[in-house]
C-alpha positions as YAML, in Angstrom:
chain: A
units: angstrom
residues:
- id: 1
  name: MET
  ca: [0.00, 0.00, 0.00]
- id: 2
  name: THR
  ca: [1.35, 3.39, -1.01]
- id: 3
  name: LEU
  ca: [1.51, 6.06, 1.69]
- id: 4
  name: GLU
  ca: [1.46, 9.62, 0.42]
- id: 5
  name: LYS
  ca: [3.52, 12.22, 2.25]
- id: 6
  name: ILE
  ca: [1.28, 14.88, 3.81]
- id: 7
  name: THR
  ca: [3.94, 16.46, 6.06]
- id: 8
  name: ASP
  ca: [7.35, 15.39, 7.34]
- id: 9
  name: ARG
  ca: [5.66, 13.33, 10.05]
- id: 10
  name: VAL
  ca: [2.33, 12.34, 8.52]
- id: 11
  name: TYR
  ca: [1.59, 9.98, 5.64]
- id: 12
  name: ALA
  ca: [-1.75, 8.64, 4.42]
- id: 13
  name: ASN
  ca: [-3.46, 6.42, 1.89]
- id: 14
  name: THR
  ca: [-6.69, 7.92, 0.56]
- id: 15
  name: GLU
  ca: [-7.26, 5.71, -2.50]
- id: 16
  name: GLY
  ca: [-10.41, 4.27, -0.92]
- id: 17
  name: ARG
  ca: [-10.41, 1.00, -2.85]
- id: 18
  name: SER
  ca: [-9.89, -1.20, 0.21]
- id: 19
  name: GLY
  ca: [-11.77, 0.68, 2.94]
- id: 20
  name: GLY
  ca: [-11.61, 3.95, 4.82]
- id: 21
  name: ASN
  ca: [-8.54, 6.15, 4.68]
- id: 22
  name: VAL
  ca: [-5.56, 5.12, 6.80]
- id: 23
  name: GLY
  ca: [-2.38, 6.89, 7.83]
- id: 24
  name: VAL
  ca: [0.73, 6.90, 9.93]
- id: 25
  name: ILE
  ca: [2.28, 9.48, 12.24]
- id: 26
  name: LEU
  ca: [6.04, 9.35, 12.71]
- id: 27
  name: LEU
  ca: [7.31, 10.41, 16.13]
- id: 28
  name: LYS
  ca: [10.95, 10.51, 17.25]
- id: 29
  name: ASP
  ca: [11.15, 6.90, 18.33]
- id: 30
  name: ARG
  ca: [7.95, 5.28, 17.10]
- id: 31
  name: ALA
  ca: [5.27, 5.10, 14.41]
- id: 32
  name: ILE
  ca: [1.56, 5.44, 15.13]
- id: 33
  name: ALA
  ca: [-1.00, 3.97, 12.73]
- id: 34
  name: VAL
  ca: [-4.47, 5.44, 12.22]
- id: 35
  name: ASP
  ca: [-7.36, 3.06, 11.39]
- id: 36
  name: SER
  ca: [-6.92, -0.41, 9.95]
- id: 37
  name: GLN
  ca: [-9.44, -1.24, 7.18]
- id: 38
  name: TYR
  ca: [-9.77, -5.06, 6.76]
- id: 39
  name: PRO
  ca: [-7.38, -7.95, 7.50]
- id: 40
  name: VAL
  ca: [-5.88, -8.29, 4.01]
- id: 41
  name: SER
  ca: [-5.55, -4.56, 3.35]
- id: 42
  name: ALA
  ca: [-4.28, -4.00, 6.91]
- id: 43
  name: ARG
  ca: [-1.36, -6.33, 6.15]
- id: 44
  name: ALA
  ca: [-0.58, -4.24, 3.07]
- id: 45
  name: PHE
  ca: [-0.93, -1.07, 5.18]
- id: 46
  name: ARG
  ca: [1.49, -2.36, 7.80]
- id: 47
  name: ALA
  ca: [3.94, -3.43, 5.10]
- id: 48
  name: GLY
  ca: [3.71, 0.08, 3.67]
- id: 49
  name: ILE
  ca: [4.57, 1.58, 7.06]
- id: 50
  name: GLU
  ca: [7.51, -0.79, 7.52]
- id: 51
  name: LYS
  ca: [8.77, 0.09, 4.05]
- id: 52
  name: LEU
  ca: [8.52, 3.78, 4.90]
- id: 53
  name: THR
  ca: [10.28, 3.69, 8.27]
- id: 54
  name: SER
  ca: [12.32, 1.46, 10.56]
- id: 55
  name: LYS
  ca: [10.61, 2.96, 13.61]
- id: 56
  name: ARG
  ca: [8.64, 0.47, 15.68]
- id: 57
  name: ILE
  ca: [4.87, 0.68, 15.31]
- id: 58
  name: THR
  ca: [3.64, 1.13, 18.87]
- id: 59
  name: HIS
  ca: [0.02, 2.28, 18.55]
- id: 60
  name: LEU
  ca: [-3.05, 1.90, 16.38]
- id: 61
  name: LEU
  ca: [-5.54, 4.74, 16.85]
- id: 62
  name: LEU
  ca: [-9.16, 4.12, 15.78]
- id: 63
  name: THR
  ca: [-11.50, 6.92, 14.69]
- id: 64
  name: HIS
  ca: [-14.79, 4.97, 15.07]
- id: 65
  name: TYR
  ca: [-16.20, 1.46, 15.06]
- id: 66
  name: HIS
  ca: [-17.30, 0.89, 11.46]
- id: 67
  name: GLY
  ca: [-15.84, -2.22, 9.85]
- id: 68
  name: ASP
  ca: [-13.88, -0.53, 7.08]
- id: 69
  name: HIS
  ca: [-11.89, 1.27, 9.79]
- id: 70
  name: VAL
  ca: [-11.42, -1.39, 12.51]
- id: 71
  name: LEU
  ca: [-11.63, -4.92, 11.08]
- id: 72
  name: GLY
  ca: [-7.91, -5.01, 10.27]
- id: 73
  name: SER
  ca: [-6.90, -4.38, 13.87]
- id: 74
  name: GLN
  ca: [-5.65, -7.95, 14.33]
- id: 75
  name: VAL
  ca: [-2.64, -7.00, 12.18]
- id: 76
  name: PHE
  ca: [-1.65, -4.50, 14.90]
- id: 77
  name: GLU
  ca: [-2.35, -6.77, 17.85]
- id: 78
  name: ASP
  ca: [1.22, -6.33, 19.10]
- id: 79
  name: CYS
  ca: [0.56, -2.59, 19.48]
- id: 80
  name: GLU
  ca: [-1.55, -0.60, 21.90]
- id: 81
  name: ILE
  ca: [-4.90, -0.27, 20.13]
- id: 82
  name: VAL
  ca: [-6.50, 2.96, 21.31]
- id: 83
  name: ALA
  ca: [-10.14, 4.01, 20.95]
- id: 84
  name: GLN
  ca: [-12.88, 5.98, 22.60]
- id: 85
  name: ARG
  ca: [-14.57, 3.84, 25.28]
- id: 86
  name: LEU
  ca: [-17.90, 3.61, 23.41]
- id: 87
  name: LEU
  ca: [-16.09, 2.02, 20.48]
- id: 88
  name: ARG
  ca: [-14.86, -0.83, 22.67]
- id: 89
  name: LEU
  ca: [-18.32, -1.25, 24.21]
- id: 90
  name: LYS
  ca: [-19.84, -1.51, 20.74]
- id: 91
  name: MET
  ca: [-17.32, -4.11, 19.65]
- id: 92
  name: GLU
  ca: [-17.86, -6.09, 22.86]
- id: 93
  name: ASN
  ca: [-21.59, -6.08, 22.12]
- id: 94
  name: GLN
  ca: [-20.91, -7.23, 18.57]
- id: 95
  name: LEU
  ca: [-18.84, -10.14, 19.90]
- id: 96
  name: ARG
  ca: [-21.83, -11.20, 21.98]
- id: 97
  name: ASN
  ca: [-24.19, -10.91, 19.05]
- id: 98
  name: GLU
  ca: [-23.40, -10.73, 15.33]
- id: 99
  name: TRP
  ca: [-19.72, -11.68, 15.76]
- id: 100
  name: SER
  ca: [-20.41, -14.44, 18.31]
- id: 101
  name: PRO
  ca: [-19.19, -17.96, 17.34]
- id: 102
  name: LEU
  ca: [-22.79, -18.88, 16.52]
- id: 103
  name: ASN
  ca: [-23.33, -15.93, 14.14]
- id: 104
  name: PHE
  ca: [-19.80, -15.18, 12.92]
- id: 105
  name: HIS
  ca: [-20.02, -16.99, 9.57]
- id: 106
  name: LYS
  ca: [-23.46, -15.60, 8.77]
- id: 107
  name: THR
  ca: [-22.36, -12.05, 9.57]
- id: 108
  name: LEU
  ca: [-19.19, -12.42, 7.53]
- id: 109
  name: GLU
  ca: [-21.04, -13.75, 4.50]
- id: 110
  name: SER
  ca: [-23.58, -10.95, 4.78]
- id: 111
  name: MET
  ca: [-20.82, -8.32, 4.78]
- id: 112
  name: LYS
  ca: [-19.16, -9.95, 1.79]
- id: 113
  name: ALA
  ca: [-22.48, -9.95, -0.07]
- id: 114
  name: ARG
  ca: [-23.01, -6.24, 0.60]
- id: 115
  name: THR
  ca: [-19.55, -5.36, -0.75]
- id: 116
  name: PRO
  ca: [-18.54, -8.19, -3.10]
- id: 117
  name: GLU
  ca: [-15.67, -6.13, -4.49]
- id: 118
  name: ARG
  ca: [-14.09, -6.26, -1.02]
- id: 119
  name: ALA
  ca: [-14.98, -9.86, -0.12]
- id: 120
  name: HIS
  ca: [-11.37, -11.04, -0.45]
- id: 121
  name: LEU
  ca: [-10.24, -8.44, 2.11]
- id: 122
  name: PHE
  ca: [-12.00, -10.31, 4.95]
- id: 123
  name: GLU
  ca: [-9.78, -13.40, 4.64]
- id: 124
  name: GLY
  ca: [-8.60, -14.58, 8.06]
- id: 125
  name: LEU
  ca: [-10.79, -12.11, 9.96]
- id: 126
  name: ARG
  ca: [-10.50, -12.21, 13.72]
- id: 127
  name: ILE
  ca: [-12.09, -9.52, 15.89]
- id: 128
  name: VAL
  ca: [-9.56, -7.75, 18.12]
- id: 129
  name: LEU
  ca: [-10.71, -5.24, 20.73]
- id: 130
  name: PRO
  ca: [-8.98, -1.98, 21.68]
- id: 131
  name: SER
  ca: [-6.53, -2.45, 24.53]
- id: 132
  name: VAL
  ca: [-6.67, 1.19, 25.72]
- id: 133
  name: THR
  ca: [-9.77, 3.38, 25.94]
- id: 134
  name: PHE
  ca: [-10.43, 6.99, 26.86]
- id: 135
  name: GLY
  ca: [-13.37, 9.30, 27.46]
- id: 136
  name: ASP
  ca: [-13.14, 12.78, 25.97]
- id: 137
  name: TYR
  ca: [-9.43, 13.19, 25.29]
- id: 138
  name: LEU
  ca: [-6.17, 11.27, 25.10]
- id: 139
  name: GLY
  ca: [-2.74, 12.69, 24.33]
- id: 140
  name: LEU
  ca: [0.48, 11.02, 23.21]
- id: 141
  name: THR
  ca: [3.90, 12.64, 22.95]
- id: 142
  name: ASP
  ca: [7.55, 11.77, 22.45]
- id: 143
  name: GLY
  ca: [8.74, 15.04, 23.96]
- id: 144
  name: GLU
  ca: [8.99, 16.66, 20.54]
- id: 145
  name: ALA
  ca: [5.65, 16.07, 18.86]
- id: 146
  name: ALA
  ca: [2.14, 15.53, 20.20]
- id: 147
  name: VAL
  ca: [-0.83, 13.51, 18.98]
- id: 148
  name: GLU
  ca: [-4.29, 14.28, 20.36]
- id: 149
  name: MET
  ca: [-7.40, 12.10, 20.20]
- id: 150
  name: ILE
  ca: [-10.56, 14.17, 20.71]
- id: 151
  name: HIS
  ca: [-13.96, 12.54, 21.09]
- id: 152
  name: THR
  ca: [-16.56, 14.50, 19.11]
- id: 153
  name: GLY
  ca: [-19.40, 12.13, 18.27]
- id: 154
  name: GLY
  ca: [-21.36, 13.05, 15.16]
- id: 155
  name: HIS
  ca: [-21.02, 10.39, 12.48]
- id: 156
  name: SER
  ca: [-21.30, 7.85, 15.31]
- id: 157
  name: ASP
  ca: [-21.37, 8.23, 19.07]
- id: 158
  name: CYS
  ca: [-17.75, 7.08, 19.35]
- id: 159
  name: SER
  ca: [-16.38, 9.22, 16.51]
- id: 160
  name: THR
  ca: [-13.00, 10.75, 17.26]
- id: 161
  name: ILE
  ca: [-10.69, 13.17, 15.46]
- id: 162
  name: ILE
  ca: [-6.90, 12.82, 15.67]
- id: 163
  name: TYR
  ca: [-4.90, 16.04, 15.71]
- id: 164
  name: ILE
  ca: [-1.18, 16.53, 15.23]
- id: 165
  name: PRO
  ca: [-0.79, 20.20, 16.17]
- id: 166
  name: GLY
  ca: [2.89, 20.51, 15.27]
- id: 167
  name: GLU
  ca: [2.07, 19.38, 11.72]
- id: 168
  name: LYS
  ca: [-1.17, 21.39, 11.44]
- id: 169
  name: THR
  ca: [-2.72, 18.11, 10.33]
- id: 170
  name: LEU
  ca: [-5.86, 16.27, 11.39]
- id: 171
  name: PHE
  ca: [-7.49, 12.89, 10.74]
- id: 172
  name: ALA
  ca: [-11.23, 13.63, 10.68]
- id: 173
  name: GLY
  ca: [-12.48, 10.06, 10.47]
- id: 174
  name: ASP
  ca: [-15.93, 9.78, 8.94]
- id: 175
  name: ASN
  ca: [-16.95, 13.19, 10.23]
- id: 176
  name: LEU
  ca: [-15.71, 14.22, 6.80]
- id: 177
  name: PHE
  ca: [-16.47, 12.51, 3.50]
- id: 178
  name: ALA
  ca: [-14.41, 14.72, 1.22]
- id: 179
  name: GLU
  ca: [-15.99, 15.52, -2.13]
- id: 180
  name: ALA
  ca: [-18.83, 13.08, -1.43]
- id: 181
  name: PHE
  ca: [-22.27, 12.85, 0.13]
- id: 182
  name: PRO
  ca: [-21.73, 11.76, 3.76]
- id: 183
  name: PHE
  ca: [-23.00, 8.52, 5.24]
- id: 184
  name: ALA
  ca: [-25.18, 9.48, 8.20]
- id: 185
  name: GLY
  ca: [-27.21, 6.31, 8.53]
- id: 186
  name: ASP
  ca: [-25.60, 4.99, 11.71]
- id: 187
  name: ALA
  ca: [-28.12, 4.40, 14.50]
- id: 188
  name: THR
  ca: [-26.07, 6.61, 16.84]
- id: 189
  name: VAL
  ca: [-25.59, 9.50, 14.43]
- id: 190
  name: ASN
  ca: [-25.97, 12.92, 16.05]
- id: 191
  name: PRO
  ca: [-26.13, 15.70, 13.44]
- id: 192
  name: ASP
  ca: [-25.87, 18.40, 16.10]
- id: 193
  name: GLU
  ca: [-22.62, 16.91, 17.40]
- id: 194
  name: TRP
  ca: [-21.47, 16.48, 13.82]
- id: 195
  name: ILE
  ca: [-21.99, 20.18, 13.21]
- id: 196
  name: ASP
  ca: [-20.13, 20.94, 16.45]
- id: 197
  name: ALA
  ca: [-17.25, 18.72, 15.31]
- id: 198
  name: LEU
  ca: [-16.97, 20.53, 11.98]
- id: 199
  name: GLU
  ca: [-17.06, 23.88, 13.75]
- id: 200
  name: LEU
  ca: [-14.32, 22.68, 16.12]
- id: 201
  name: ILE
  ca: [-12.12, 21.70, 13.18]
- id: 202
  name: LEU
  ca: [-12.57, 25.15, 11.66]
- id: 203
  name: LYS
  ca: [-11.33, 26.74, 14.91]
- id: 204
  name: MET
  ca: [-8.20, 24.58, 15.01]
- id: 205
  name: ASP
  ca: [-4.82, 25.47, 13.52]
- id: 206
  name: VAL
  ca: [-5.11, 22.97, 10.67]
- id: 207
  name: GLU
  ca: [-3.95, 23.05, 7.07]
- id: 208
  name: ASN
  ca: [-4.19, 19.36, 6.09]
- id: 209
  name: ILE
  ca: [-7.34, 17.37, 6.80]
- id: 210
  name: ILE
  ca: [-7.34, 13.65, 6.09]
- id: 211
  name: PRO
  ca: [-11.00, 12.62, 5.84]
- id: 212
  name: GLY
  ca: [-12.41, 9.20, 6.57]
- id: 213
  name: HIS
  ca: [-13.10, 8.90, 2.85]
- id: 214
  name: GLY
  ca: [-11.96, 11.00, -0.07]
- id: 215
  name: PRO
  ca: [-8.87, 13.08, -0.85]
- id: 216
  name: VAL
  ca: [-6.80, 15.13, 1.58]
- id: 217
  name: SER
  ca: [-8.61, 18.43, 2.04]
- id: 218
  name: ASP
  ca: [-8.46, 21.80, 3.72]
- id: 219
  name: LYS
  ca: [-10.94, 23.89, 5.68]
- id: 220
  name: SER
  ca: [-12.86, 24.90, 2.57]
- id: 221
  name: GLU
  ca: [-14.20, 21.34, 2.29]
- id: 222
  name: VAL
  ca: [-15.19, 21.38, 5.96]
- id: 223
  name: GLU
  ca: [-17.00, 24.69, 5.42]
- id: 224
  name: LYS
  ca: [-18.91, 23.18, 2.49]
- id: 225
  name: HIS
  ca: [-20.10, 20.24, 4.61]
- id: 226
  name: LEU
  ca: [-20.92, 22.47, 7.56]
- id: 227
  name: SER
  ca: [-23.07, 24.74, 5.42]
- id: 228
  name: PHE
  ca: [-24.94, 21.74, 4.00]
- id: 229
  name: PHE
  ca: [-25.47, 20.18, 7.44]
- id: 230
  name: LYS
  ca: [-26.85, 23.39, 8.86]
- id: 231
  name: ALA
  ca: [-29.25, 23.78, 5.93]
- id: 232
  name: ILE
  ca: [-30.43, 20.18, 6.31]
- id: 233
  name: ARG
  ca: [-30.96, 20.72, 10.04]
- id: 234
  name: CYS
  ca: [-33.03, 23.84, 9.42]
- id: 235
  name: GLU
  ca: [-35.23, 22.16, 6.81]
- id: 236
  name: LEU
  ca: [-35.75, 18.95, 8.77]
- id: 237
  name: LYS
  ca: [-36.65, 20.78, 11.96]
- id: 238
  name: ARG
  ca: [-39.18, 22.82, 10.01]
- id: 239
  name: MET
  ca: [-40.70, 19.71, 8.43]
- id: 240
  name: VAL
  ca: [-40.85, 17.87, 11.75]
- id: 241
  name: ARG
  ca: [-42.66, 20.84, 13.33]
- id: 242
  name: SER
  ca: [-45.13, 20.90, 10.43]
- id: 243
  name: GLY
  ca: [-45.91, 17.20, 10.86]
- id: 244
  name: ALA
  ca: [-44.18, 15.92, 7.72]
- id: 245
  name: SER
  ca: [-43.46, 12.19, 7.59]
- id: 246
  name: ALA
  ca: [-40.06, 10.59, 7.08]
- id: 247
  name: ASP
  ca: [-41.05, 9.67, 3.52]
- id: 248
  name: GLU
  ca: [-41.95, 13.27, 2.83]
- id: 249
  name: ALA
  ca: [-38.64, 14.42, 4.26]
- id: 250
  name: VAL
  ca: [-36.79, 12.03, 1.96]
- id: 251
  name: ARG
  ca: [-38.80, 13.10, -1.13]
- id: 252
  name: TYR
  ca: [-38.43, 16.81, -0.37]
- id: 253
  name: THR
  ca: [-36.56, 18.62, -3.16]
- id: 254
  name: GLY
  ca: [-35.81, 21.88, -1.38]
- id: 255
  name: TYR
  ca: [-32.49, 20.87, 0.17]
- id: 256
  name: PRO
  ca: [-29.46, 22.72, -1.17]
- id: 257
  name: ALA
  ca: [-27.46, 21.13, -3.95]
- id: 258
  name: PHE
  ca: [-24.61, 18.95, -2.71]
- id: 259
  name: TYR
  ca: [-22.48, 16.05, -3.86]
- id: 260
  name: GLU
  ca: [-24.29, 13.21, -5.62]
- id: 261
  name: SER
  ca: [-25.33, 10.39, -3.30]
- id: 262
  name: THR
  ca: [-23.88, 6.90, -3.67]
- id: 263
  name: GLY
  ca: [-26.56, 4.21, -3.72]
- id: 264
  name: ASP
  ca: [-29.13, 4.74, -0.95]
- id: 265
  name: ARG
  ca: [-26.78, 6.84, 1.19]
- id: 266
  name: ARG
  ca: [-28.87, 10.01, 0.85]
- id: 267
  name: GLU
  ca: [-32.13, 8.29, 1.78]
- id: 268
  name: ASN
  ca: [-30.62, 6.45, 4.75]
- id: 269
  name: SER
  ca: [-28.98, 9.62, 6.01]
- id: 270
  name: LEU
  ca: [-32.11, 11.74, 5.72]
- id: 271
  name: ARG
  ca: [-34.20, 9.09, 7.47]
- id: 272
  name: GLN
  ca: [-31.75, 8.91, 10.35]
- id: 273
  name: TRP
  ca: [-31.53, 12.69, 10.64]
- id: 274
  name: TYR
  ca: [-35.33, 12.90, 10.55]
- id: 275
  name: LYS
  ca: [-35.56, 10.29, 13.31]
- id: 276
  name: PHE
  ca: [-33.04, 12.23, 15.40]
- id: 277
  name: TYR
  ca: [-34.92, 15.54, 15.14]
- id: 278
  name: SER
  ca: [-38.32, 13.90, 15.56]
- id: 279
  name: ALA
  ca: [-37.16, 12.50, 18.88]
- id: 280
  name: LYS
  ca: [-36.13, 15.98, 20.03]
- id: 281
  name: THR
  ca: [-39.51, 17.63, 19.43]
...
């Protein structure tokens, strides 16, 4: 896997063919990986890091619990795997349910069927939990450079951004789908927290933003998503107050123009946003 240089310390792969974006942060005496995709692509990711540097990989930082970001974690089992505490709780629940020995094969085949182009990437899958969790914030440093994990919620309730202040660089996770319609269909999505997360990013000293999906971006892309999210929130709140149904909210044509939706992403997102705001009225 090719890792593109973003800054002297930060490299990333944003091709998107084998899962969510991944990256590596190079500190003085160690390398820190960000997200892990799937087992097969995670092995290629780790090989890419080891080709790039002789520094020992000590940590894997996870931005949220979705499979295309965490299911390769077994490849980094010798590292400290760090995540927001809700992420671990979700994965523990999955191990009791869909990833239990009784349901594992069925769940795996279902995931392969949904994304047949990535079916080969699941080979050898074994669920590995985070070994270190945190609440709102966790910081790492080597005395020269710092890495900050900040829990924001938004895309999911465990969504986290990873900030490298000395490099003016940030991994946004799936709180940013650069140059694409966002996926907001997670059951724990919170559009208000998502808006807060985008506003937080705009206040930070950041020049390079590595999204969860899509190309490396800057604040102009964040501003575009923030404007769209705020407009959606305004329209959905108005429709909920007027008694509109979820189907009517999905069919509504008055939302501002934005990136084209992939598959049913737009419908799923609008239904989840509608459900969120309906519950608040």
